[in-house]
Coordinates of C-alpha atoms and ligand atoms in Angstrom, one line a residue:
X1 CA -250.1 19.6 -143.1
X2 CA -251.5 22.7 -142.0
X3 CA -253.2 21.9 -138.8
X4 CA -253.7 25.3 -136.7
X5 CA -253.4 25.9 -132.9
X6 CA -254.1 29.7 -131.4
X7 CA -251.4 31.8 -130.8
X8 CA -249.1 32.0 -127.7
X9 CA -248.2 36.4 -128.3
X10 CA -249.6 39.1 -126.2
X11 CA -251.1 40.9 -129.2
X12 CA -254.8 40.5 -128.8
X13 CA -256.7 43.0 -130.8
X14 CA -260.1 44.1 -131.2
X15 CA -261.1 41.1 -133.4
X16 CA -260.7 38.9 -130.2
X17 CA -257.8 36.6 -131.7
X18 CA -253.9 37.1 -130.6
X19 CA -251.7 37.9 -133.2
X20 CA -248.2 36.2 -133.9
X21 CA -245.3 37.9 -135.4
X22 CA -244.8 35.6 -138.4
X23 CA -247.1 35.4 -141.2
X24 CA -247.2 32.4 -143.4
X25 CA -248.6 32.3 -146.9
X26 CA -252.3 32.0 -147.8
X27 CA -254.2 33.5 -145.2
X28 CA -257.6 34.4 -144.7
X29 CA -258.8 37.7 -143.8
X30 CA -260.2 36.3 -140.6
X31 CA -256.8 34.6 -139.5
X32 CA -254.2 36.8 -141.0
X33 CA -251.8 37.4 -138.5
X34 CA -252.6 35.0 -135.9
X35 CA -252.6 32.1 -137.6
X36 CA -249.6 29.3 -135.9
X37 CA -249.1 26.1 -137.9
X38 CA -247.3 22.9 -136.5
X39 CA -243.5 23.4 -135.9
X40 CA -241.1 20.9 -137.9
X41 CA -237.9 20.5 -135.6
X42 CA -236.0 18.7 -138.3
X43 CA -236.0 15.9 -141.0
X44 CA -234.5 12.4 -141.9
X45 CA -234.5 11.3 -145.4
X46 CA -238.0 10.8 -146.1
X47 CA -239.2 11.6 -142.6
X48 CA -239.7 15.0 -140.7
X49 CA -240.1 15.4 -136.6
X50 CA -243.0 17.3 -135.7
X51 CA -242.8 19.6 -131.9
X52 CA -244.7 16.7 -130.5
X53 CA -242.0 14.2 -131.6
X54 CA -244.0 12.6 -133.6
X55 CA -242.1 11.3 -137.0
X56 CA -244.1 12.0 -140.1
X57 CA -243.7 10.5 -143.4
X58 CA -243.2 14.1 -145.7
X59 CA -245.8 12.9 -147.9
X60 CA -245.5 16.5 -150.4
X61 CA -241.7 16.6 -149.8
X62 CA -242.2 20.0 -148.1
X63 CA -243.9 21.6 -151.1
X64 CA -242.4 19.1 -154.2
X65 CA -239.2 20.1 -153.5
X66 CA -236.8 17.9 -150.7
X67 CA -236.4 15.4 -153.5
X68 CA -232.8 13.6 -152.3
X69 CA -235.0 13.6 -148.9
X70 CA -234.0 15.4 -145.9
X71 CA -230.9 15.7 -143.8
X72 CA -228.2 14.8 -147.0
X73 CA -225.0 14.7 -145.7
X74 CA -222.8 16.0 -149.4
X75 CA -225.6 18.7 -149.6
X76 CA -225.2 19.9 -146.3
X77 CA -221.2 19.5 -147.1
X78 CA -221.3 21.4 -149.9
X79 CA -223.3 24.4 -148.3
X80 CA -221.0 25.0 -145.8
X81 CA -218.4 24.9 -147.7
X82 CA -219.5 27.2 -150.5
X83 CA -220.3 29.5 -147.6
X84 CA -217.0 29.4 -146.3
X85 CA -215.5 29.7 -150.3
X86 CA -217.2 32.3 -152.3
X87 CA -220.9 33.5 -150.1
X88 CA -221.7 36.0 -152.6
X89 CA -221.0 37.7 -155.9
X90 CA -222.8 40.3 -157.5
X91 CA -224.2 39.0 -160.8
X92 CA -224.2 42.6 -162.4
X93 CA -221.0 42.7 -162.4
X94 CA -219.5 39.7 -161.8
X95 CA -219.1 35.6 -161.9
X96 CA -218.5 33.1 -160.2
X97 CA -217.3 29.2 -160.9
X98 CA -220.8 27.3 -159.6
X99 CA -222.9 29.8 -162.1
X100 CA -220.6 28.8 -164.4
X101 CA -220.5 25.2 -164.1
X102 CA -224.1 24.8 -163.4
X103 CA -225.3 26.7 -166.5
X104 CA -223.4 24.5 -168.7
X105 CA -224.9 21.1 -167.0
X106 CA -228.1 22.2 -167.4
X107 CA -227.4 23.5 -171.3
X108 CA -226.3 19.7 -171.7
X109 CA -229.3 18.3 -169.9
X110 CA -231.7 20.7 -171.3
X111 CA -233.6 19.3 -174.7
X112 CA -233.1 20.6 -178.1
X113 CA -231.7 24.0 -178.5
X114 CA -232.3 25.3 -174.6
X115 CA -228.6 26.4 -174.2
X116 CA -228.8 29.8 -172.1
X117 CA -230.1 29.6 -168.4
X118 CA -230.8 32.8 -166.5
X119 CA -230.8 31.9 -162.5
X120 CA -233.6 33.4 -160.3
X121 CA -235.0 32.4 -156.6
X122 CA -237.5 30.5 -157.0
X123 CA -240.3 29.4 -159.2
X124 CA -242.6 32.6 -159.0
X125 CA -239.0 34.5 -160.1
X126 CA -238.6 32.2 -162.9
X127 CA -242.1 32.3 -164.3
X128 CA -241.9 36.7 -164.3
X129 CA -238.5 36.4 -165.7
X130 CA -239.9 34.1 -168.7
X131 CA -242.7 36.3 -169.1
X132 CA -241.2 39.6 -169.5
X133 CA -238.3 37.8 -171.6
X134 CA -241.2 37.2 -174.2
X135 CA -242.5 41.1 -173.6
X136 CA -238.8 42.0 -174.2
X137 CA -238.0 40.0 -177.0
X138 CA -241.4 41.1 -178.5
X139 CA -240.7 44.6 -178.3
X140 CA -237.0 44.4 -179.7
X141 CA -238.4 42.7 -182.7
X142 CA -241.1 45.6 -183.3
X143 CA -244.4 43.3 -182.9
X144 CA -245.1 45.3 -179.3
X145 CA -248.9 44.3 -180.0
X146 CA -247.9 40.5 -179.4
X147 CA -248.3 40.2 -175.4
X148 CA -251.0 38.5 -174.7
X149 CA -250.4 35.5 -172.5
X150 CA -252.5 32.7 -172.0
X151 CA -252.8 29.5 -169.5
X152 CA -255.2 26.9 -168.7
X153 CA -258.1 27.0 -165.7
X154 CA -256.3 24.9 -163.0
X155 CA -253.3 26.3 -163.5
X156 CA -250.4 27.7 -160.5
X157 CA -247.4 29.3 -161.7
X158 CA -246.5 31.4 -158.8
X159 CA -247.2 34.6 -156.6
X160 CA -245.6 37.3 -157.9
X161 CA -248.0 39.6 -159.8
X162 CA -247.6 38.5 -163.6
X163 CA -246.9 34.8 -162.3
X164 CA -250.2 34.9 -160.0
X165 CA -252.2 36.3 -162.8
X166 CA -251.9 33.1 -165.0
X167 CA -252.9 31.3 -161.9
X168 CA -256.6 29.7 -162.7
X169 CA -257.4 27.1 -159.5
X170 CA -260.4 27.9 -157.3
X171 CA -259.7 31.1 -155.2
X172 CA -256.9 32.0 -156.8
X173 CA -258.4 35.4 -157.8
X174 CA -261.5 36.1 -155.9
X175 CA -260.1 38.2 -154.0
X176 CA -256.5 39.7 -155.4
X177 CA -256.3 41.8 -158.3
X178 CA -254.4 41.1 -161.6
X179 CA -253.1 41.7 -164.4
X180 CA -256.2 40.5 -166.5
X181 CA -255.8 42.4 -169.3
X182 CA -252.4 40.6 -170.3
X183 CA -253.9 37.2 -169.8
X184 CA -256.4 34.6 -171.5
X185 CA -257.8 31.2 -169.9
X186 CA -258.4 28.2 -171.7
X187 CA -259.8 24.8 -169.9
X188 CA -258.4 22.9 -167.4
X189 CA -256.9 19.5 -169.6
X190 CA -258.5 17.5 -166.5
X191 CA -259.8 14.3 -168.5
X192 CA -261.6 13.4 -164.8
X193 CA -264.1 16.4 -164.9
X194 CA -264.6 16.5 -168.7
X195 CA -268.4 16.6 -170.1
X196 CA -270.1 13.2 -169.8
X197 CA -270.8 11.1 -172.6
X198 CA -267.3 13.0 -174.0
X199 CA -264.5 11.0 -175.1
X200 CA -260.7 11.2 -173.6
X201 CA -260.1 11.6 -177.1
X202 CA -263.0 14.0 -178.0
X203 CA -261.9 16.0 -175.4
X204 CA -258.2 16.8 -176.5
X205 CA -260.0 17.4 -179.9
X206 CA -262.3 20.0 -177.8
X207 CA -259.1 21.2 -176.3
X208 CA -257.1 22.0 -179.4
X209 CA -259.7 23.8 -181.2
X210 CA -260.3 26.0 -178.3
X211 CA -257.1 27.1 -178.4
X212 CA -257.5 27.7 -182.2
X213 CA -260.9 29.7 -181.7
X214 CA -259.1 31.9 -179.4
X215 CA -256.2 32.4 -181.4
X216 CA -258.8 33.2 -184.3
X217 CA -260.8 35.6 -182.0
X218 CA -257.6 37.6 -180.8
X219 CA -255.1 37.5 -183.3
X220 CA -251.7 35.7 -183.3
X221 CA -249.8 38.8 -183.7
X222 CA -251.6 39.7 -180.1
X223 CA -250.2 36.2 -178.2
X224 CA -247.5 36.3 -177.1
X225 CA -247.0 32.8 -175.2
X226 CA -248.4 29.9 -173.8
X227 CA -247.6 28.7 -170.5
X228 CA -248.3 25.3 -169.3
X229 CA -246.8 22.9 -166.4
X230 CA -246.7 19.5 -167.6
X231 CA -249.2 17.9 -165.4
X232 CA -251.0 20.8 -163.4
X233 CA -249.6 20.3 -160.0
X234 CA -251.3 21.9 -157.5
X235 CA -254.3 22.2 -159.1
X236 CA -254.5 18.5 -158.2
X237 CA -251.8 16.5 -160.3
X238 CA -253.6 16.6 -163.7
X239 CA -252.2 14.7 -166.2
X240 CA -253.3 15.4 -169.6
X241 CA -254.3 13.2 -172.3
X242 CA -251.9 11.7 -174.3
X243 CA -251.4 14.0 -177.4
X244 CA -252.5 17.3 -175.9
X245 CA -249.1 18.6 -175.2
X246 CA -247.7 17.9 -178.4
X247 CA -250.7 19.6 -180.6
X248 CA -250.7 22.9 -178.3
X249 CA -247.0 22.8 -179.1
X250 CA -247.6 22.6 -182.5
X251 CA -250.5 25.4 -182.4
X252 CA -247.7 27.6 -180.8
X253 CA -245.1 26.7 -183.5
X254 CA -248.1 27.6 -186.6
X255 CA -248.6 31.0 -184.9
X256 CA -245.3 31.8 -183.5
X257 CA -246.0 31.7 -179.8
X258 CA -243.8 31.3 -177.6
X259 CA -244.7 27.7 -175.5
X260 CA -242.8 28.1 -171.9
X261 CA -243.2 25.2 -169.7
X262 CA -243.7 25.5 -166.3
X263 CA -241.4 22.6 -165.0
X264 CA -241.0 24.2 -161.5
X265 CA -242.5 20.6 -160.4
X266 CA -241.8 18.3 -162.6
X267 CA -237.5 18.4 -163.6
X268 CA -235.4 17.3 -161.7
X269 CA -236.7 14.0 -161.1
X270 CA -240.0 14.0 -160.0
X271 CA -240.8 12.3 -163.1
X272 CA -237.9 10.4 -163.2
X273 CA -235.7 12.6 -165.8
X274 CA -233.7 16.4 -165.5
X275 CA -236.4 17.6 -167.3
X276 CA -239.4 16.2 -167.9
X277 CA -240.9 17.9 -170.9
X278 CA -239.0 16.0 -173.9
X279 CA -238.0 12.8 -172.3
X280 CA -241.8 12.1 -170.9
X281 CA -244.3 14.3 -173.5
X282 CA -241.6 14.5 -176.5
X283 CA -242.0 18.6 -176.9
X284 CA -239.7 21.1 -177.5
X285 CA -240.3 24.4 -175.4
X286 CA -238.9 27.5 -176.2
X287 CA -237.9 28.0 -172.8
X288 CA -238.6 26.2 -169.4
X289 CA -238.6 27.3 -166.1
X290 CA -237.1 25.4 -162.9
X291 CA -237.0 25.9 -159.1
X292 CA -237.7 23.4 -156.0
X293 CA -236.0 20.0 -156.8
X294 CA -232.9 22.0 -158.7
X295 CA -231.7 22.5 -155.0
X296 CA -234.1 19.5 -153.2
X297 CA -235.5 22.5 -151.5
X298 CA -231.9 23.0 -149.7
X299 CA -231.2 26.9 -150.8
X300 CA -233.8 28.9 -153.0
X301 CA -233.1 28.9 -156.5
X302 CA -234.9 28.9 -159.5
X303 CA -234.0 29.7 -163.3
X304 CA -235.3 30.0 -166.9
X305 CA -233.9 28.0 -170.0
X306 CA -233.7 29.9 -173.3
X307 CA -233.3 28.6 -176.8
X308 CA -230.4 29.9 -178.6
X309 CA -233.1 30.7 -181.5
X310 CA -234.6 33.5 -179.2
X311 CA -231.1 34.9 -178.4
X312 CA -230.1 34.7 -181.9
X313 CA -233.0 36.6 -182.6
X314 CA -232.3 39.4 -180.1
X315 CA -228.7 40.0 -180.9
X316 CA -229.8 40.1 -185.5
X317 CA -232.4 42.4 -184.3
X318 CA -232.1 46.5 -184.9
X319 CA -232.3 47.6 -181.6
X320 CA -228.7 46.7 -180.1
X321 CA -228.5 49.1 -177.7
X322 CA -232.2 47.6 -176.3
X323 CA -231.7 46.6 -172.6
X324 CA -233.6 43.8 -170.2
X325 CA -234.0 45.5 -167.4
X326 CA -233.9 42.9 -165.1
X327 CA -232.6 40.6 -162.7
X328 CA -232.6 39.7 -158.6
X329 CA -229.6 40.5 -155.8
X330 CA -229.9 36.9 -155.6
X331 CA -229.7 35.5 -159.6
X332 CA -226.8 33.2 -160.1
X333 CA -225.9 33.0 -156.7
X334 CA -222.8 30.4 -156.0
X335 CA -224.1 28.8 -152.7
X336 CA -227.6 27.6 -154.7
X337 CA -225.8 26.9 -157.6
X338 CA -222.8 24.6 -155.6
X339 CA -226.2 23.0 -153.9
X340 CA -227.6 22.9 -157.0
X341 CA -224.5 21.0 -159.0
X342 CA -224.4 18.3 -155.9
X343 CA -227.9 17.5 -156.3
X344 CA -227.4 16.9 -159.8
X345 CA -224.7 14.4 -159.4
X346 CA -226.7 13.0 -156.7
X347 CA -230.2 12.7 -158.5
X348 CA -227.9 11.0 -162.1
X349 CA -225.7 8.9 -159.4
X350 CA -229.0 6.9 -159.0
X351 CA -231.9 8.9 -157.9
X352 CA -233.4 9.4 -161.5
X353 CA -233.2 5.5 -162.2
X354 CA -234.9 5.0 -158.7
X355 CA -237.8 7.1 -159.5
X356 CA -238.6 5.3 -162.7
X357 CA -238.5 1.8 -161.4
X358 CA -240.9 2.3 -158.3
X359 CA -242.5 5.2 -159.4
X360 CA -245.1 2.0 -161.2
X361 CA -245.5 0.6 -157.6
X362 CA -246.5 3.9 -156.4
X363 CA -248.9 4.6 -158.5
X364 CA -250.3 1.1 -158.7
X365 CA -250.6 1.3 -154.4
X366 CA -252.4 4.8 -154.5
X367 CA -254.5 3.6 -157.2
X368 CA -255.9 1.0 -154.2
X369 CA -257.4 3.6 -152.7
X370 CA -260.2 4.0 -155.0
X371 CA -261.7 1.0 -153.4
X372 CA -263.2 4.2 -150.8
X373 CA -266.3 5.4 -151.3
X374 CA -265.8 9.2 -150.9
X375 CA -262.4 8.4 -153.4
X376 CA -263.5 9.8 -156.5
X377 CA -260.1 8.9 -158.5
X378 CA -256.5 8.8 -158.2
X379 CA -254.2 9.9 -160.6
X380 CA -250.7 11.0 -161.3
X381 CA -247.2 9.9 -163.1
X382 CA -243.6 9.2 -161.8
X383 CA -243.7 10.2 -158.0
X384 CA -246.6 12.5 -158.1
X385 CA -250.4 11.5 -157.2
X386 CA -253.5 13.3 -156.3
X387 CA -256.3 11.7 -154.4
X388 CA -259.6 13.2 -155.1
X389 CA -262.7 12.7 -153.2
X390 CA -266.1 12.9 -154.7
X391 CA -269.2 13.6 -152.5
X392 CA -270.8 11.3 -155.5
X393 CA -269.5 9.3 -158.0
X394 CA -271.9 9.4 -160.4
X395 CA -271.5 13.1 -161.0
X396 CA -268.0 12.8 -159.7
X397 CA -268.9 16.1 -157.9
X398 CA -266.7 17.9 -155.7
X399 CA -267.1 17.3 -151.8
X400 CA -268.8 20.9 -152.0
X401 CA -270.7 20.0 -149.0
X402 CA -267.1 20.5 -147.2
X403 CA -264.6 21.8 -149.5
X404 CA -262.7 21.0 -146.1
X405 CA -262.3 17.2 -146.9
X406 CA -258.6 17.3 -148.0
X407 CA -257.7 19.2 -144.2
X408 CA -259.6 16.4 -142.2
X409 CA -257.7 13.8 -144.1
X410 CA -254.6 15.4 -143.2
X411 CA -255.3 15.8 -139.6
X412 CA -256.0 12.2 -139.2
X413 CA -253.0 11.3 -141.5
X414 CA -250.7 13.5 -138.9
X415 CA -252.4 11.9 -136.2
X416 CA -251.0 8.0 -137.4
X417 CA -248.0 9.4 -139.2
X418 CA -247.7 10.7 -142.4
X419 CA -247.8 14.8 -143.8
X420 CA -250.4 15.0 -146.5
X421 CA -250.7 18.2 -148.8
X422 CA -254.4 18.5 -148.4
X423 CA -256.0 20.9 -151.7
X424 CA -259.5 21.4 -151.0
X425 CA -261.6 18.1 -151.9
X426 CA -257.9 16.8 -152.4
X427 CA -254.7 15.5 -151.5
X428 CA -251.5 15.6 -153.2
X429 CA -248.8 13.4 -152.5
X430 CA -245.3 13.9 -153.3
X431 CA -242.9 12.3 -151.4
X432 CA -239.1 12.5 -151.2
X433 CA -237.8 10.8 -154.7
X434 CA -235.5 8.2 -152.1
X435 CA -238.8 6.8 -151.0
X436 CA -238.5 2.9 -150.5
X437 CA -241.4 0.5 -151.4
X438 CA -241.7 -0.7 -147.8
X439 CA -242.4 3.4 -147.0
X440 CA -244.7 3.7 -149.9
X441 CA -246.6 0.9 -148.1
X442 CA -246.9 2.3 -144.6
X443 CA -247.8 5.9 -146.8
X444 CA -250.9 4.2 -148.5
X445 CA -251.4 2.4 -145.2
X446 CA -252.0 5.5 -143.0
X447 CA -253.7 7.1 -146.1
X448 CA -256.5 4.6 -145.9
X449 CA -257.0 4.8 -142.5
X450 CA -257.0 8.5 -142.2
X451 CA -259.5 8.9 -145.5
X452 CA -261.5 6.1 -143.1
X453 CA -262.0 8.1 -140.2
X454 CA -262.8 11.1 -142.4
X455 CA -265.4 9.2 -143.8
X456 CA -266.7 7.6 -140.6
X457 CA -266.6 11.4 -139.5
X458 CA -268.5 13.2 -142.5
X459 CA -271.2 10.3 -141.9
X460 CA -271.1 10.5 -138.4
X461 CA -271.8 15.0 -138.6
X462 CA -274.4 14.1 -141.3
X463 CA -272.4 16.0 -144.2
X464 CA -272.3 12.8 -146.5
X465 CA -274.1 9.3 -146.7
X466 CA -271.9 7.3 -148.1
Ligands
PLP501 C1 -245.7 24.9 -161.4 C2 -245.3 26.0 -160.5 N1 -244.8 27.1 -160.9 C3 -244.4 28.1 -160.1 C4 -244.5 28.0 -158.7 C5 -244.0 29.1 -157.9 O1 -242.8 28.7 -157.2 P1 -242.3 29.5 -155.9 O2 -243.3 29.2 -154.9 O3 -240.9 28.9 -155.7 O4 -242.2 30.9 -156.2 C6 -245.0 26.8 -158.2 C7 -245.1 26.6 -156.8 O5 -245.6 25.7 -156.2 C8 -245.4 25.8 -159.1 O6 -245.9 24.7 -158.6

């Protein structure tokens, strides 16, 4: 996906390397500024058109988001339109109809008591807003000690500062400062890279009593919340083992801790339901957090669900007059939420139901690919699937003699057609949810060939044997 050519600006400074104007996320110190990535010219359902002309299958669907696929006809309708209606309208002091509407389909799609939905711009804006909702709610009901936060190694919930500092994949902190004080770690639920000669099932045992040891070591009245996406999506599409959800849920409920999932990736449909955290794990959150596939990528949006009980809570407290100080230019805005309504209708006018009967035939064609040698396992659930290559198999170690592997793949993948999301030693694949099974096909097809060559390659350079 991100395959680099040099710069075409003026701006050559005394590094040697010509800067460019716009700078795109996650660059290295080395690059920053200069770095120009491949130019999409424009999309067709489950396709994009590169500069070259070349039309790529969008295995990641942009970034987990174009779920009704690209170039949708009502979507584009209804963004024009809304633009032409109502563009704007200030959420601090007023309304507006698509808010309106949209908050109550989601209260009646939401599970369980998750009636109240504050709109923000995007995932990273949802997580902070779900974050200081628990500091805020904390505070109002006098426990101001009860803050801490904690995720799971693995984890990505965003890039604003609180959001990035639950963040625990490789990198994510090596080099960016954090608010570490407020946050606690617990292991990645990756059943793949658990101990040898350790059980799946030991291993959720392992993972429930750390979270009870650490909850013994600090103190419930110092945790504030847990904060977990489903299946950890960009730190490779880790799907937990079966009852781990439900018993960290339960851990939360003993010690009153808030559990927030991160469903930035996994509602609206990628799993084949709105949301994916009662239909597909049976757990109740105490709030959940949206973005991406709310809009299929098509305006930036993003938003919160609360439970009723936490509202309740706030308005019998003794602090009326306490205020949340906060909220975006941008929250409940009517063009993302008139986007956002049509995609519903779209993704429950057959979209969802689609997902769930080929999402098996997905999985079961990726799952081909561990005939490779350098495929250490592929994994995933509804229409989400990592690939991860091992250098070994045995040790089912990390390429770490080229933690590169994932970029090669890619740049062969572009080369015979297909966009991968390459993570490292891995690639993600998450393609638009209208994806047919004669595309998933041609998908694994050029996925095979492409991890081929790379291996052909890494043999061929002396980095691997085979
Ligand atoms: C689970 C999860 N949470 C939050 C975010 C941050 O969302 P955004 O990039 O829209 O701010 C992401 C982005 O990939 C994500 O995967």
């Amino acid at each position: 996906m991100a395959t680099e050519r040099s710069s075409t600006s003026n701006d050559q400074g005394a590094s040697g390397k010509r800067g460019t104007p716009l700078v795109q996320p996650w660059p290295v110190a080395g690059q920053i500024g200069t770095t120009v990535l491949d130019t999409m010219l424009s999309g067709n359902g489950v396709y994009v058109k590169d500069a070259q002309g070349r039309n790529l299958i969008d295995g990641p669907a942009g970034m987990w988001c174009v779920n009704v696929g690209h170039r949708n006809q009502p979507l584009a309708d209804v963004l024009r339109d809304q633009a032409m209606g109502l563009t704007y309208s200030s959420p601090w002091y007023t309304s507006n109809n698509p808010a309106e509407q949209l908050a109550r389909m989601l209260a009646d799609r939401a599970p369980g008591d998750l009636k109240h939905v504050f709109f923000t711009t995007g995932g990273s804006s949802a997580v902070e807003t779900a974050l200081r909702l628990m500091q805020f709610y904390n505070n109002v009901r006098g426990r101001p000690d009860k803050k801490l936060i904690v995720s799971r190694q693995g984890a990505y919930h965003g890039s604003t500062y609180l959001s990035a500092s639950l963040n625990g994949r490789p990198r994510d902190h090596d080099w960016m400062d954090g608010a570490s004080a407020l946050c606690r770690k617990l292991s990645c639920p990756d059943p793949f890279h658990r101990p040898a000669g350790v059980s799946v099932a030991e291993f959720e045992g392992f993972l429930e009593a750390e979270f009870r040891e650490l909850i013994q070591k600090e103190g419930a009245a110092r945790i504030g919340a847990f904060v977990a996406e489903p299946v950890q999506a960009s730190g490779g599409v880790l799907v937990p083992t079966p009852h781990y959800l439900e018993r960290m849920r339960a851990i939360c409920k003993e010690h009153d801790i808030l559990f927030i999932a991160d469903e930035v990736v996994t509602a609206f449909g990628r799993l084949g339901h709105i949301f994916a955290s009662k239909d597909v794990f049976g757990i109740q959150p105490d709030m959940i957090t949206f973005a991406k596939g709310v809009t299929s990528g098509y305006f930036p949006l993003g938003g919160v669900m609360v439970s009723s009980k936490i509202f309740e809570d706030l308005r019998r407290s003794n602090h009326a007059d306490a205020m949340f100080a906060h909220g975006y230019t941008y929250s409940s805005h009517p063009i993302g939420c008139a986007v956002a309504i049509r995609n519903l209708e779209l993704l429950e006018g057959g979209i969802l139901e689609h997902v769930r009967a080929i999402a098996p035939y997905f999985q079961e064609r990726l799952k081909s690919l561990e005939s490779l040698a350098l495929v250490g396992e592929v994994r995933g659930l509804g229409l989400m699937a990592g690939i991860e290559c091992v250098a070994d198999r045995k040790s089912n170690n990390p390429l770490e003699l080229d933690l590169e592997v994932g970029k090669r793949i890619d740049r062969h993948c572009q080369e015979l057609g297909l966009l991968v999301r390459p993570l490292i030693n891995m690639c993600v694949m998450s393609p638009p949810l209208v994806i047919t099974a004669d595309q998933i096909d041609d998908m694994v097809g050029i996925l095979r060939d492409g991890i081929s060559k790379t291996m052909d390659d890494l043999v061929r350079e002396g980095l691997w044997r085979g």
